[in-house]
Amino acid sequence: MHLLRFTLSVEIVVLPVAGLGSRFLPATKVTPKEMLPIVDVPLVQLAVEEAVRAGVREIVLVTSPLKPTIEAHFREATALESVLVHKGNKLGLDAVRNTLPEGVVIHVVFQLEALGLGHAVLCAKDIVGNRPFAVMLPDDLIDSSGLGCLADMVEIYKERGSYSLAVENVAIEHTNKYGIATLDGNRIIGLVEKPDPSVAPSTLAIVGRYILPPEIFPVLETINAGAGGEIQLTDGISALLNTYIFEIQKLNGTRYDCGSKLGHLQANIVYAFKDKALAEQLYHWLNEEFLLSYSAAPI
């Protein structure tokens, strides 16, 4: 049984961001889905900020050559900064300069074929090397207290040497949309990808945050395609469950599926209410204009 490494820290995260975002077309024809804003901050930046709060100092963007905007977002924008300085726009200047926190390194690798989440993670193998690492799916925006979901998971690794997956309970009819976990206490003893509700072992769904050992890479290199003809990350993790301890991290907060239109809209409304000035205006509009305009409209 493998439990402890010499250094119990997680300093690198993999962000799979190569998908087409077809549910948001035509908006994503040019703008990557991960660059769609939650109020005024792109989803991918919110993921990076959560990772940095967890102590991560290296970000691996697994992206597509067709999506250069994501990488560009984290580069210096000297010309834009000069314009903002000239205009005296300090708020805008600070926002641009804080896009990438100081001391954080961005790596970019390309996933040239859409072969699944497991394949996307495998693309980061050479950069991650022999280190424990995190995986975050920016689509899963988790609004939680404290430092965030990933920070809680990193603490599990630091304290007990256990790897972990974030989970939440979902309705039984939705199990065919997620990887589903089976537990012995808090330990994961089985995983199945997108099971039919009639055979789902539980309703505990994996939701976009993982702490993994580097030993998953040789497994992902050799496993056969699973559900949907893709290399499934859950299949790779399943192969390690008898060798390494994986625990669950139940969400302490609310998850918004920003890969769906409804989830993206919900997140924008919730995050708008976090801005005091914007919240007051939005509340007024919703209650005194929107509801009056649409209260008599058929839905």
PDB file of C-alpha atoms in Angstrom:
ATOM      1  CA  MET A   1       0.000   0.000   0.000  1.00  0.00           C
ATOM      2  CA  HIS A   2       1.422   3.354  -1.060  1.00  0.00           C
ATOM      3  CA  LEU A   3       0.624   6.225   1.285  1.00  0.00           C
ATOM      4  CA  LEU A   4       3.316   8.850   1.717  1.00  0.00           C
ATOM      5  CA  ARG A   5       5.790  10.685  -0.469  1.00  0.00           C
ATOM      6  CA  PHE A   6       8.825  12.581   0.725  1.00  0.00           C
ATOM      7  CA  THR A   7       7.133  15.953   0.177  1.00  0.00           C
ATOM      8  CA  LEU A   8       3.415  16.133   0.812  1.00  0.00           C
ATOM      9  CA  SER A   9       2.465  19.064  -1.367  1.00  0.00           C
ATOM     10  CA  VAL A  10       0.565  19.662  -4.583  1.00  0.00           C
ATOM     11  CA  GLU A  11       2.140  22.417  -6.639  1.00  0.00           C
ATOM     12  CA  ILE A  12       0.923  21.719 -10.171  1.00  0.00           C
ATOM     13  CA  VAL A  13      -2.540  21.550 -11.705  1.00  0.00           C
ATOM     14  CA  VAL A  14      -3.763  20.363 -15.095  1.00  0.00           C
ATOM     15  CA  LEU A  15      -6.614  22.307 -16.719  1.00  0.00           C
ATOM     16  CA  PRO A  16      -8.157  20.431 -19.687  1.00  0.00           C
ATOM     17  CA  VAL A  17      -9.450  23.252 -21.910  1.00  0.00           C
ATOM     18  CA  ALA A  18      -9.315  21.819 -25.431  1.00  0.00           C
ATOM     19  CA  GLY A  19     -13.043  21.164 -25.895  1.00  0.00           C
ATOM     20  CA  LEU A  20     -15.125  22.779 -28.631  1.00  0.00           C
ATOM     21  CA  GLY A  21     -17.831  24.239 -26.405  1.00  0.00           C
ATOM     22  CA  SER A  22     -20.430  23.303 -29.018  1.00  0.00           C
ATOM     23  CA  ARG A  23     -23.370  23.917 -26.667  1.00  0.00           C
ATOM     24  CA  PHE A  24     -22.506  27.622 -26.706  1.00  0.00           C
ATOM     25  CA  LEU A  25     -22.223  28.105 -30.459  1.00  0.00           C
ATOM     26  CA  PRO A  26     -22.098  30.585 -32.115  1.00  0.00           C
ATOM     27  CA  ALA A  27     -20.546  32.390 -29.107  1.00  0.00           C
ATOM     28  CA  THR A  28     -17.722  29.830 -29.020  1.00  0.00           C
ATOM     29  CA  LYS A  29     -16.986  29.980 -32.742  1.00  0.00           C
ATOM     30  CA  VAL A  30     -14.114  32.357 -31.945  1.00  0.00           C
ATOM     31  CA  THR A  31     -14.189  32.729 -28.152  1.00  0.00           C
ATOM     32  CA  PRO A  32     -13.301  29.556 -26.216  1.00  0.00           C
ATOM     33  CA  LYS A  33     -15.955  28.385 -23.779  1.00  0.00           C
ATOM     34  CA  GLU A  34     -13.431  28.705 -20.949  1.00  0.00           C
ATOM     35  CA  MET A  35     -13.073  32.407 -21.786  1.00  0.00           C
ATOM     36  CA  LEU A  36     -16.781  33.115 -21.360  1.00  0.00           C
ATOM     37  CA  PRO A  37     -17.121  35.468 -18.402  1.00  0.00           C
ATOM     38  CA  ILE A  38     -18.744  35.040 -15.046  1.00  0.00           C
ATOM     39  CA  VAL A  39     -19.672  38.722 -14.783  1.00  0.00           C
ATOM     40  CA  ASP A  40     -16.231  40.056 -15.808  1.00  0.00           C
ATOM     41  CA  VAL A  41     -13.823  37.185 -15.106  1.00  0.00           C
ATOM     42  CA  PRO A  42     -13.329  34.253 -17.530  1.00  0.00           C
ATOM     43  CA  LEU A  43     -14.049  30.762 -16.224  1.00  0.00           C
ATOM     44  CA  VAL A  44     -10.459  29.654 -16.775  1.00  0.00           C
ATOM     45  CA  GLN A  45      -9.154  32.540 -14.666  1.00  0.00           C
ATOM     46  CA  LEU A  46     -11.515  31.626 -11.818  1.00  0.00           C
ATOM     47  CA  ALA A  47     -10.069  28.099 -11.937  1.00  0.00           C
ATOM     48  CA  VAL A  48      -6.505  29.444 -11.832  1.00  0.00           C
ATOM     49  CA  GLU A  49      -7.370  31.683  -8.873  1.00  0.00           C
ATOM     50  CA  GLU A  50      -8.824  28.720  -6.956  1.00  0.00           C
ATOM     51  CA  ALA A  51      -5.692  26.695  -7.714  1.00  0.00           C
ATOM     52  CA  VAL A  52      -3.399  29.478  -6.499  1.00  0.00           C
ATOM     53  CA  ARG A  53      -5.348  29.743  -3.233  1.00  0.00           C
ATOM     54  CA  ALA A  54      -4.641  26.024  -2.785  1.00  0.00           C
ATOM     55  CA  GLY A  55      -0.886  26.613  -3.051  1.00  0.00           C
ATOM     56  CA  VAL A  56      -0.434  25.638  -6.705  1.00  0.00           C
ATOM     57  CA  ARG A  57       2.381  27.432  -8.533  1.00  0.00           C
ATOM     58  CA  GLU A  58       2.334  25.724 -11.940  1.00  0.00           C
ATOM     59  CA  ILE A  59      -0.622  25.591 -14.319  1.00  0.00           C
ATOM     60  CA  VAL A  60      -0.740  23.231 -17.304  1.00  0.00           C
ATOM     61  CA  LEU A  61      -3.245  24.319 -19.937  1.00  0.00           C
ATOM     62  CA  VAL A  62      -4.128  21.317 -22.099  1.00  0.00           C
ATOM     63  CA  THR A  63      -5.629  23.167 -25.014  1.00  0.00           C
ATOM     64  CA  SER A  64      -6.086  23.136 -28.779  1.00  0.00           C
ATOM     65  CA  PRO A  65      -4.090  24.993 -31.449  1.00  0.00           C
ATOM     66  CA  LEU A  66      -7.473  26.429 -32.475  1.00  0.00           C
ATOM     67  CA  LYS A  67      -7.867  28.197 -29.111  1.00  0.00           C
ATOM     68  CA  PRO A  68      -4.888  30.597 -28.767  1.00  0.00           C
ATOM     69  CA  THR A  69      -6.994  33.089 -26.800  1.00  0.00           C
ATOM     70  CA  ILE A  70      -6.680  31.096 -23.572  1.00  0.00           C
ATOM     71  CA  GLU A  71      -2.886  31.204 -23.569  1.00  0.00           C
ATOM     72  CA  ALA A  72      -2.932  34.851 -24.643  1.00  0.00           C
ATOM     73  CA  HIS A  73      -5.151  35.750 -21.693  1.00  0.00           C
ATOM     74  CA  PHE A  74      -2.340  34.862 -19.291  1.00  0.00           C
ATOM     75  CA  ARG A  75       0.412  36.705 -21.164  1.00  0.00           C
ATOM     76  CA  GLU A  76       1.472  40.279 -20.502  1.00  0.00           C
ATOM     77  CA  ALA A  77      -0.539  42.848 -22.460  1.00  0.00           C
ATOM     78  CA  THR A  78       1.992  45.678 -22.708  1.00  0.00           C
ATOM     79  CA  ALA A  79       0.114  47.714 -25.315  1.00  0.00           C
ATOM     80  CA  LEU A  80      -3.172  47.490 -23.420  1.00  0.00           C
ATOM     81  CA  GLU A  81      -1.460  48.396 -20.157  1.00  0.00           C
ATOM     82  CA  SER A  82       0.080  51.483 -21.789  1.00  0.00           C
ATOM     83  CA  VAL A  83      -3.345  52.654 -22.945  1.00  0.00           C
ATOM     84  CA  LEU A  84      -4.838  52.106 -19.483  1.00  0.00           C
ATOM     85  CA  VAL A  85      -1.966  54.019 -17.856  1.00  0.00           C
ATOM     86  CA  HIS A  86      -2.444  56.883 -20.312  1.00  0.00           C
ATOM     87  CA  LYS A  87      -6.164  57.007 -19.513  1.00  0.00           C
ATOM     88  CA  GLY A  88      -5.555  56.795 -15.764  1.00  0.00           C
ATOM     89  CA  ASN A  89      -7.684  53.644 -15.535  1.00  0.00           C
ATOM     90  CA  LYS A  90      -6.156  52.093 -12.412  1.00  0.00           C
ATOM     91  CA  LEU A  91      -8.965  49.587 -11.849  1.00  0.00           C
ATOM     92  CA  GLY A  92      -8.643  48.262 -15.377  1.00  0.00           C
ATOM     93  CA  LEU A  93      -4.846  48.222 -15.139  1.00  0.00           C
ATOM     94  CA  ASP A  94      -4.916  46.230 -11.902  1.00  0.00           C
ATOM     95  CA  ALA A  95      -7.403  43.770 -13.403  1.00  0.00           C
ATOM     96  CA  VAL A  96      -5.157  43.161 -16.403  1.00  0.00           C
ATOM     97  CA  ARG A  97      -1.980  42.822 -14.339  1.00  0.00           C
ATOM     98  CA  ASN A  98      -3.633  40.459 -11.845  1.00  0.00           C
ATOM     99  CA  THR A  99      -4.727  38.027 -14.548  1.00  0.00           C
ATOM    100  CA  LEU A 100      -1.780  35.806 -13.662  1.00  0.00           C
ATOM    101  CA  PRO A 101      -0.711  35.956 -10.006  1.00  0.00           C
ATOM    102  CA  GLU A 102       2.947  36.692  -9.354  1.00  0.00           C
ATOM    103  CA  GLY A 103       5.172  33.631  -9.132  1.00  0.00           C
ATOM    104  CA  VAL A 104       2.804  31.367 -11.085  1.00  0.00           C
ATOM    105  CA  VAL A 105       4.078  29.619 -14.231  1.00  0.00           C
ATOM    106  CA  ILE A 106       1.804  28.720 -17.149  1.00  0.00           C
ATOM    107  CA  HIS A 107       2.645  25.729 -19.357  1.00  0.00           C
ATOM    108  CA  VAL A 108       0.780  25.014 -22.595  1.00  0.00           C
ATOM    109  CA  VAL A 109       0.415  21.616 -24.255  1.00  0.00           C
ATOM    110  CA  PHE A 110      -1.854  20.676 -27.138  1.00  0.00           C
ATOM    111  CA  GLN A 111      -4.417  17.902 -27.274  1.00  0.00           C
ATOM    112  CA  LEU A 112      -4.600  17.321 -31.014  1.00  0.00           C
ATOM    113  CA  GLU A 113      -7.440  14.773 -30.907  1.00  0.00           C
ATOM    114  CA  ALA A 114     -10.579  14.753 -28.770  1.00  0.00           C
ATOM    115  CA  LEU A 115      -9.976  11.382 -27.125  1.00  0.00           C
ATOM    116  CA  GLY A 116     -11.447  12.051 -23.697  1.00  0.00           C
ATOM    117  CA  LEU A 117     -10.534  13.485 -20.324  1.00  0.00           C
ATOM    118  CA  GLY A 118      -8.051  10.715 -19.584  1.00  0.00           C
ATOM    119  CA  HIS A 119      -6.200  11.501 -22.793  1.00  0.00           C
ATOM    120  CA  ALA A 120      -6.213  15.232 -21.998  1.00  0.00           C
ATOM    121  CA  VAL A 121      -4.589  14.536 -18.629  1.00  0.00           C
ATOM    122  CA  LEU A 122      -2.076  12.208 -20.281  1.00  0.00           C
ATOM    123  CA  CYS A 123      -0.997  15.072 -22.559  1.00  0.00           C
ATOM    124  CA  ALA A 124       0.438  16.790 -19.455  1.00  0.00           C
ATOM    125  CA  LYS A 125       2.646  13.829 -18.503  1.00  0.00           C
ATOM    126  CA  ASP A 126       6.019  15.300 -19.473  1.00  0.00           C
ATOM    127  CA  ILE A 127       5.418  18.530 -17.562  1.00  0.00           C
ATOM    128  CA  VAL A 128       3.961  16.938 -14.425  1.00  0.00           C
ATOM    129  CA  GLY A 129       6.704  14.314 -14.263  1.00  0.00           C
ATOM    130  CA  ASN A 130       6.893  12.309 -11.042  1.00  0.00           C
ATOM    131  CA  ARG A 131       4.866  14.725  -8.926  1.00  0.00           C
ATOM    132  CA  PRO A 132       1.414  14.427  -7.379  1.00  0.00           C
ATOM    133  CA  PHE A 133      -0.883  16.800  -9.203  1.00  0.00           C
ATOM    134  CA  ALA A 134      -4.357  18.256  -9.356  1.00  0.00           C
ATOM    135  CA  VAL A 135      -6.858  18.268 -12.186  1.00  0.00           C
ATOM    136  CA  MET A 136      -9.531  20.954 -12.393  1.00  0.00           C
ATOM    137  CA  LEU A 137     -12.377  21.245 -14.873  1.00  0.00           C
ATOM    138  CA  PRO A 138     -13.138  24.966 -15.271  1.00  0.00           C
ATOM    139  CA  ASP A 139     -16.715  24.164 -16.353  1.00  0.00           C
ATOM    140  CA  ASP A 140     -17.404  23.089 -12.768  1.00  0.00           C
ATOM    141  CA  LEU A 141     -17.436  26.414 -10.943  1.00  0.00           C
ATOM    142  CA  ILE A 142     -17.580  25.737  -7.202  1.00  0.00           C
ATOM    143  CA  ASP A 143     -18.671  28.637  -5.032  1.00  0.00           C
ATOM    144  CA  SER A 144     -17.468  27.673  -1.571  1.00  0.00           C
ATOM    145  CA  SER A 145     -16.329  29.230   1.668  1.00  0.00           C
ATOM    146  CA  GLY A 146     -12.716  29.496   2.787  1.00  0.00           C
ATOM    147  CA  LEU A 147      -9.954  28.995   0.246  1.00  0.00           C
ATOM    148  CA  GLY A 148     -12.022  26.748  -1.997  1.00  0.00           C
ATOM    149  CA  CYS A 149     -12.636  23.112  -2.825  1.00  0.00           C
ATOM    150  CA  LEU A 150      -9.163  22.372  -4.193  1.00  0.00           C
ATOM    151  CA  ALA A 151      -7.505  23.797  -1.071  1.00  0.00           C
ATOM    152  CA  ASP A 152      -9.556  21.396   1.064  1.00  0.00           C
ATOM    153  CA  MET A 153      -8.401  18.491  -1.087  1.00  0.00           C
ATOM    154  CA  VAL A 154      -4.758  19.543  -0.902  1.00  0.00           C
ATOM    155  CA  GLU A 155      -5.083  19.539   2.891  1.00  0.00           C
ATOM    156  CA  ILE A 156      -6.263  15.912   2.784  1.00  0.00           C
ATOM    157  CA  TYR A 157      -3.115  15.022   0.880  1.00  0.00           C
ATOM    158  CA  LYS A 158      -0.860  16.983   3.230  1.00  0.00           C
ATOM    159  CA  GLU A 159      -2.425  15.499   6.366  1.00  0.00           C
ATOM    160  CA  ARG A 160      -2.904  11.857   5.361  1.00  0.00           C
ATOM    161  CA  GLY A 161      -1.125  11.277   2.069  1.00  0.00           C
ATOM    162  CA  SER A 162      -4.450  10.329   0.494  1.00  0.00           C
ATOM    163  CA  TYR A 163      -5.486  11.281  -3.003  1.00  0.00           C
ATOM    164  CA  SER A 164      -9.017  12.557  -3.454  1.00  0.00           C
ATOM    165  CA  LEU A 165     -11.907  13.296  -5.788  1.00  0.00           C
ATOM    166  CA  ALA A 166     -14.562  15.954  -5.247  1.00  0.00           C
ATOM    167  CA  VAL A 167     -18.095  14.545  -5.228  1.00  0.00           C
ATOM    168  CA  GLU A 168     -21.671  15.661  -4.760  1.00  0.00           C
ATOM    169  CA  ASN A 169     -24.975  13.822  -4.605  1.00  0.00           C
ATOM    170  CA  VAL A 170     -26.986  14.014  -7.813  1.00  0.00           C
ATOM    171  CA  ALA A 171     -30.477  12.866  -8.687  1.00  0.00           C
ATOM    172  CA  ILE A 172     -30.540   9.175  -9.628  1.00  0.00           C
ATOM    173  CA  GLU A 173     -31.789  10.006 -13.131  1.00  0.00           C
ATOM    174  CA  HIS A 174     -28.606  12.041 -13.747  1.00  0.00           C
ATOM    175  CA  THR A 175     -26.029   9.342 -12.960  1.00  0.00           C
ATOM    176  CA  ASN A 176     -25.547   8.739 -16.694  1.00  0.00           C
ATOM    177  CA  LYS A 177     -23.914  12.182 -16.935  1.00  0.00           C
ATOM    178  CA  TYR A 178     -21.117  11.592 -14.384  1.00  0.00           C
ATOM    179  CA  GLY A 179     -18.472   9.274 -13.060  1.00  0.00           C
ATOM    180  CA  ILE A 180     -20.063   7.608 -10.017  1.00  0.00           C
ATOM    181  CA  ALA A 181     -18.209   6.449  -6.886  1.00  0.00           C
ATOM    182  CA  THR A 182     -18.713   3.515  -4.521  1.00  0.00           C
ATOM    183  CA  LEU A 183     -17.432   3.991  -0.961  1.00  0.00           C
ATOM    184  CA  ASP A 184     -16.209   2.126   2.078  1.00  0.00           C
ATOM    185  CA  GLY A 185     -16.514   4.837   4.688  1.00  0.00           C
ATOM    186  CA  ASN A 186     -14.791   7.827   3.119  1.00  0.00           C
ATOM    187  CA  ARG A 187     -12.577   5.719   0.865  1.00  0.00           C
ATOM    188  CA  ILE A 188     -13.393   5.171  -2.795  1.00  0.00           C
ATOM    189  CA  ILE A 189     -13.471   1.472  -3.668  1.00  0.00           C
ATOM    190  CA  GLY A 190     -15.063   1.649  -7.097  1.00  0.00           C
ATOM    191  CA  LEU A 191     -15.767   4.017  -9.991  1.00  0.00           C
ATOM    192  CA  VAL A 192     -17.975   3.666 -13.031  1.00  0.00           C
ATOM    193  CA  GLU A 193     -18.311   6.181 -15.842  1.00  0.00           C
ATOM    194  CA  LYS A 194     -21.828   7.415 -16.686  1.00  0.00           C
ATOM    195  CA  PRO A 195     -23.817   4.378 -15.527  1.00  0.00           C
ATOM    196  CA  ASP A 196     -27.460   3.967 -16.431  1.00  0.00           C
ATOM    197  CA  PRO A 197     -29.603   4.942 -13.429  1.00  0.00           C
ATOM    198  CA  SER A 198     -30.893   1.375 -13.201  1.00  0.00           C
ATOM    199  CA  VAL A 199     -27.413   0.037 -12.409  1.00  0.00           C
ATOM    200  CA  ALA A 200     -25.708   3.042 -10.773  1.00  0.00           C
ATOM    201  CA  PRO A 201     -23.895   1.925  -7.587  1.00  0.00           C
ATOM    202  CA  SER A 202     -24.600   5.265  -5.853  1.00  0.00           C
ATOM    203  CA  THR A 203     -25.536   8.866  -6.569  1.00  0.00           C
ATOM    204  CA  LEU A 204     -22.112  10.272  -5.610  1.00  0.00           C
ATOM    205  CA  ALA A 205     -20.915  12.054  -8.740  1.00  0.00           C
ATOM    206  CA  ILE A 206     -17.339  13.182  -9.430  1.00  0.00           C
ATOM    207  CA  VAL A 207     -17.398  16.911 -10.057  1.00  0.00           C
ATOM    208  CA  GLY A 208     -14.315  18.385 -11.594  1.00  0.00           C
ATOM    209  CA  ARG A 209     -11.613  18.356  -8.892  1.00  0.00           C
ATOM    210  CA  TYR A 210      -8.987  15.602  -8.504  1.00  0.00           C
ATOM    211  CA  ILE A 211      -5.734  15.040  -6.608  1.00  0.00           C
ATOM    212  CA  LEU A 212      -3.856  12.250  -8.384  1.00  0.00           C
ATOM    213  CA  PRO A 213      -0.566  10.324  -8.240  1.00  0.00           C
ATOM    214  CA  PRO A 214       1.781  10.443 -11.243  1.00  0.00           C
ATOM    215  CA  GLU A 215       1.473   6.661 -11.471  1.00  0.00           C
ATOM    216  CA  ILE A 216      -1.784   7.235 -13.313  1.00  0.00           C
ATOM    217  CA  PHE A 217       0.122   8.204 -16.470  1.00  0.00           C
ATOM    218  CA  PRO A 218       1.374   4.710 -17.435  1.00  0.00           C
ATOM    219  CA  VAL A 219      -2.124   3.400 -16.731  1.00  0.00           C
ATOM    220  CA  LEU A 220      -3.690   5.955 -19.071  1.00  0.00           C
ATOM    221  CA  GLU A 221      -1.146   5.013 -21.737  1.00  0.00           C
ATOM    222  CA  THR A 222      -2.272   1.390 -21.736  1.00  0.00           C
ATOM    223  CA  ILE A 223      -6.013   1.289 -20.961  1.00  0.00           C
ATOM    224  CA  ASN A 224      -8.532   0.735 -23.707  1.00  0.00           C
ATOM    225  CA  ALA A 225     -11.117   3.306 -24.692  1.00  0.00           C
ATOM    226  CA  GLY A 226     -14.090   3.231 -22.344  1.00  0.00           C
ATOM    227  CA  ALA A 227     -17.491   4.926 -22.330  1.00  0.00           C
ATOM    228  CA  GLY A 228     -18.129   6.925 -25.498  1.00  0.00           C
ATOM    229  CA  GLY A 229     -15.042   5.453 -27.174  1.00  0.00           C
ATOM    230  CA  GLU A 230     -12.821   7.789 -25.140  1.00  0.00           C
ATOM    231  CA  ILE A 231      -9.953   7.286 -22.694  1.00  0.00           C
ATOM    232  CA  GLN A 232     -11.738   7.813 -19.394  1.00  0.00           C
ATOM    233  CA  LEU A 233      -9.926   9.293 -16.414  1.00  0.00           C
ATOM    234  CA  THR A 234     -12.200   7.286 -14.105  1.00  0.00           C
ATOM    235  CA  ASP A 235     -10.935   4.049 -15.679  1.00  0.00           C
ATOM    236  CA  GLY A 236      -7.361   5.097 -14.959  1.00  0.00           C
ATOM    237  CA  ILE A 237      -8.190   5.931 -11.346  1.00  0.00           C
ATOM    238  CA  SER A 238     -10.090   2.652 -10.940  1.00  0.00           C
ATOM    239  CA  ALA A 239      -6.939   0.723 -11.825  1.00  0.00           C
ATOM    240  CA  LEU A 240      -5.138   2.365  -8.873  1.00  0.00           C
ATOM    241  CA  LEU A 241      -7.793   1.938  -6.168  1.00  0.00           C
ATOM    242  CA  ASN A 242      -6.209  -1.222  -4.742  1.00  0.00           C
ATOM    243  CA  THR A 243      -2.760   0.366  -4.589  1.00  0.00           C
ATOM    244  CA  TYR A 244      -3.426   3.919  -3.443  1.00  0.00           C
ATOM    245  CA  ILE A 245      -5.935   5.425  -1.052  1.00  0.00           C
ATOM    246  CA  PHE A 246      -8.447   7.742  -2.686  1.00  0.00           C
ATOM    247  CA  GLU A 247     -10.910   9.642  -0.519  1.00  0.00           C
ATOM    248  CA  ILE A 248     -13.916  11.744  -1.370  1.00  0.00           C
ATOM    249  CA  GLN A 249     -14.171  15.456  -0.744  1.00  0.00           C
ATOM    250  CA  LYS A 250     -17.828  16.391  -0.456  1.00  0.00           C
ATOM    251  CA  LEU A 251     -18.505  19.856  -1.768  1.00  0.00           C
ATOM    252  CA  ASN A 252     -18.653  22.597   0.812  1.00  0.00           C
ATOM    253  CA  GLY A 253     -20.560  25.037  -1.329  1.00  0.00           C
ATOM    254  CA  THR A 254     -22.524  25.175  -4.562  1.00  0.00           C
ATOM    255  CA  ARG A 255     -21.431  23.891  -7.955  1.00  0.00           C
ATOM    256  CA  TYR A 256     -22.526  25.564 -11.162  1.00  0.00           C
ATOM    257  CA  ASP A 257     -22.242  23.529 -14.354  1.00  0.00           C
ATOM    258  CA  CYS A 258     -20.989  26.317 -16.578  1.00  0.00           C
ATOM    259  CA  GLY A 259     -20.761  23.912 -19.492  1.00  0.00           C
ATOM    260  CA  SER A 260     -24.544  24.291 -19.691  1.00  0.00           C
ATOM    261  CA  LYS A 261     -26.407  27.467 -20.578  1.00  0.00           C
ATOM    262  CA  LEU A 262     -28.551  27.344 -17.442  1.00  0.00           C
ATOM    263  CA  GLY A 263     -25.584  26.762 -15.124  1.00  0.00           C
ATOM    264  CA  HIS A 264     -23.644  29.578 -16.764  1.00  0.00           C
ATOM    265  CA  LEU A 265     -26.567  31.971 -16.346  1.00  0.00           C
ATOM    266  CA  GLN A 266     -27.076  30.917 -12.723  1.00  0.00           C
ATOM    267  CA  ALA A 267     -23.402  31.502 -11.931  1.00  0.00           C
ATOM    268  CA  ASN A 268     -23.493  34.956 -13.499  1.00  0.00           C
ATOM    269  CA  ILE A 269     -26.476  35.971 -11.390  1.00  0.00           C
ATOM    270  CA  VAL A 270     -24.975  34.617  -8.152  1.00  0.00           C
ATOM    271  CA  TYR A 271     -21.570  36.216  -8.761  1.00  0.00           C
ATOM    272  CA  ALA A 272     -23.183  39.513  -9.769  1.00  0.00           C
ATOM    273  CA  PHE A 273     -24.801  39.631  -6.340  1.00  0.00           C
ATOM    274  CA  LYS A 274     -21.330  39.350  -4.766  1.00  0.00           C
ATOM    275  CA  ASP A 275     -20.602  42.869  -6.075  1.00  0.00           C
ATOM    276  CA  LYS A 276     -22.405  45.234  -3.703  1.00  0.00           C
ATOM    277  CA  ALA A 277     -22.985  48.039  -6.194  1.00  0.00           C
ATOM    278  CA  LEU A 278     -23.983  45.693  -8.993  1.00  0.00           C
ATOM    279  CA  ALA A 279     -26.179  43.652  -6.654  1.00  0.00           C
ATOM    280  CA  GLU A 280     -28.267  46.671  -5.717  1.00  0.00           C
ATOM    281  CA  GLN A 281     -28.871  47.612  -9.346  1.00  0.00           C
ATOM    282  CA  LEU A 282     -29.590  44.025 -10.376  1.00  0.00           C
ATOM    283  CA  TYR A 283     -32.007  43.501  -7.499  1.00  0.00           C
ATOM    284  CA  HIS A 284     -33.876  46.671  -8.448  1.00  0.00           C
ATOM    285  CA  TRP A 285     -34.084  45.641 -12.100  1.00  0.00           C
ATOM    286  CA  LEU A 286     -35.201  42.086 -11.355  1.00  0.00           C
ATOM    287  CA  ASN A 287     -37.926  43.130  -8.947  1.00  0.00           C
ATOM    288  CA  GLU A 288     -39.203  46.348 -10.464  1.00  0.00           C
ATOM    289  CA  GLU A 289     -38.660  45.939 -14.186  1.00  0.00           C
ATOM    290  CA  PHE A 290     -38.011  42.357 -15.224  1.00  0.00           C
ATOM    291  CA  LEU A 291     -40.789  40.736 -13.183  1.00  0.00           C
ATOM    292  CA  LEU A 292     -43.294  43.378 -14.223  1.00  0.00           C
ATOM    293  CA  SER A 293     -42.403  42.920 -17.881  1.00  0.00           C
ATOM    294  CA  TYR A 294     -42.522  39.134 -17.874  1.00  0.00           C
ATOM    295  CA  SER A 295     -45.045  38.281 -15.142  1.00  0.00           C
ATOM    296  CA  ALA A 296     -47.857  38.030 -17.676  1.00  0.00           C
ATOM    297  CA  ALA A 297     -45.785  36.329 -20.365  1.00  0.00           C
ATOM    298  CA  PRO A 298     -46.340  32.597 -20.990  1.00  0.00           C
ATOM    299  CA  ILE A 299     -43.431  30.333 -20.035  1.00  0.00           C
TER     300      ILE A 299
END
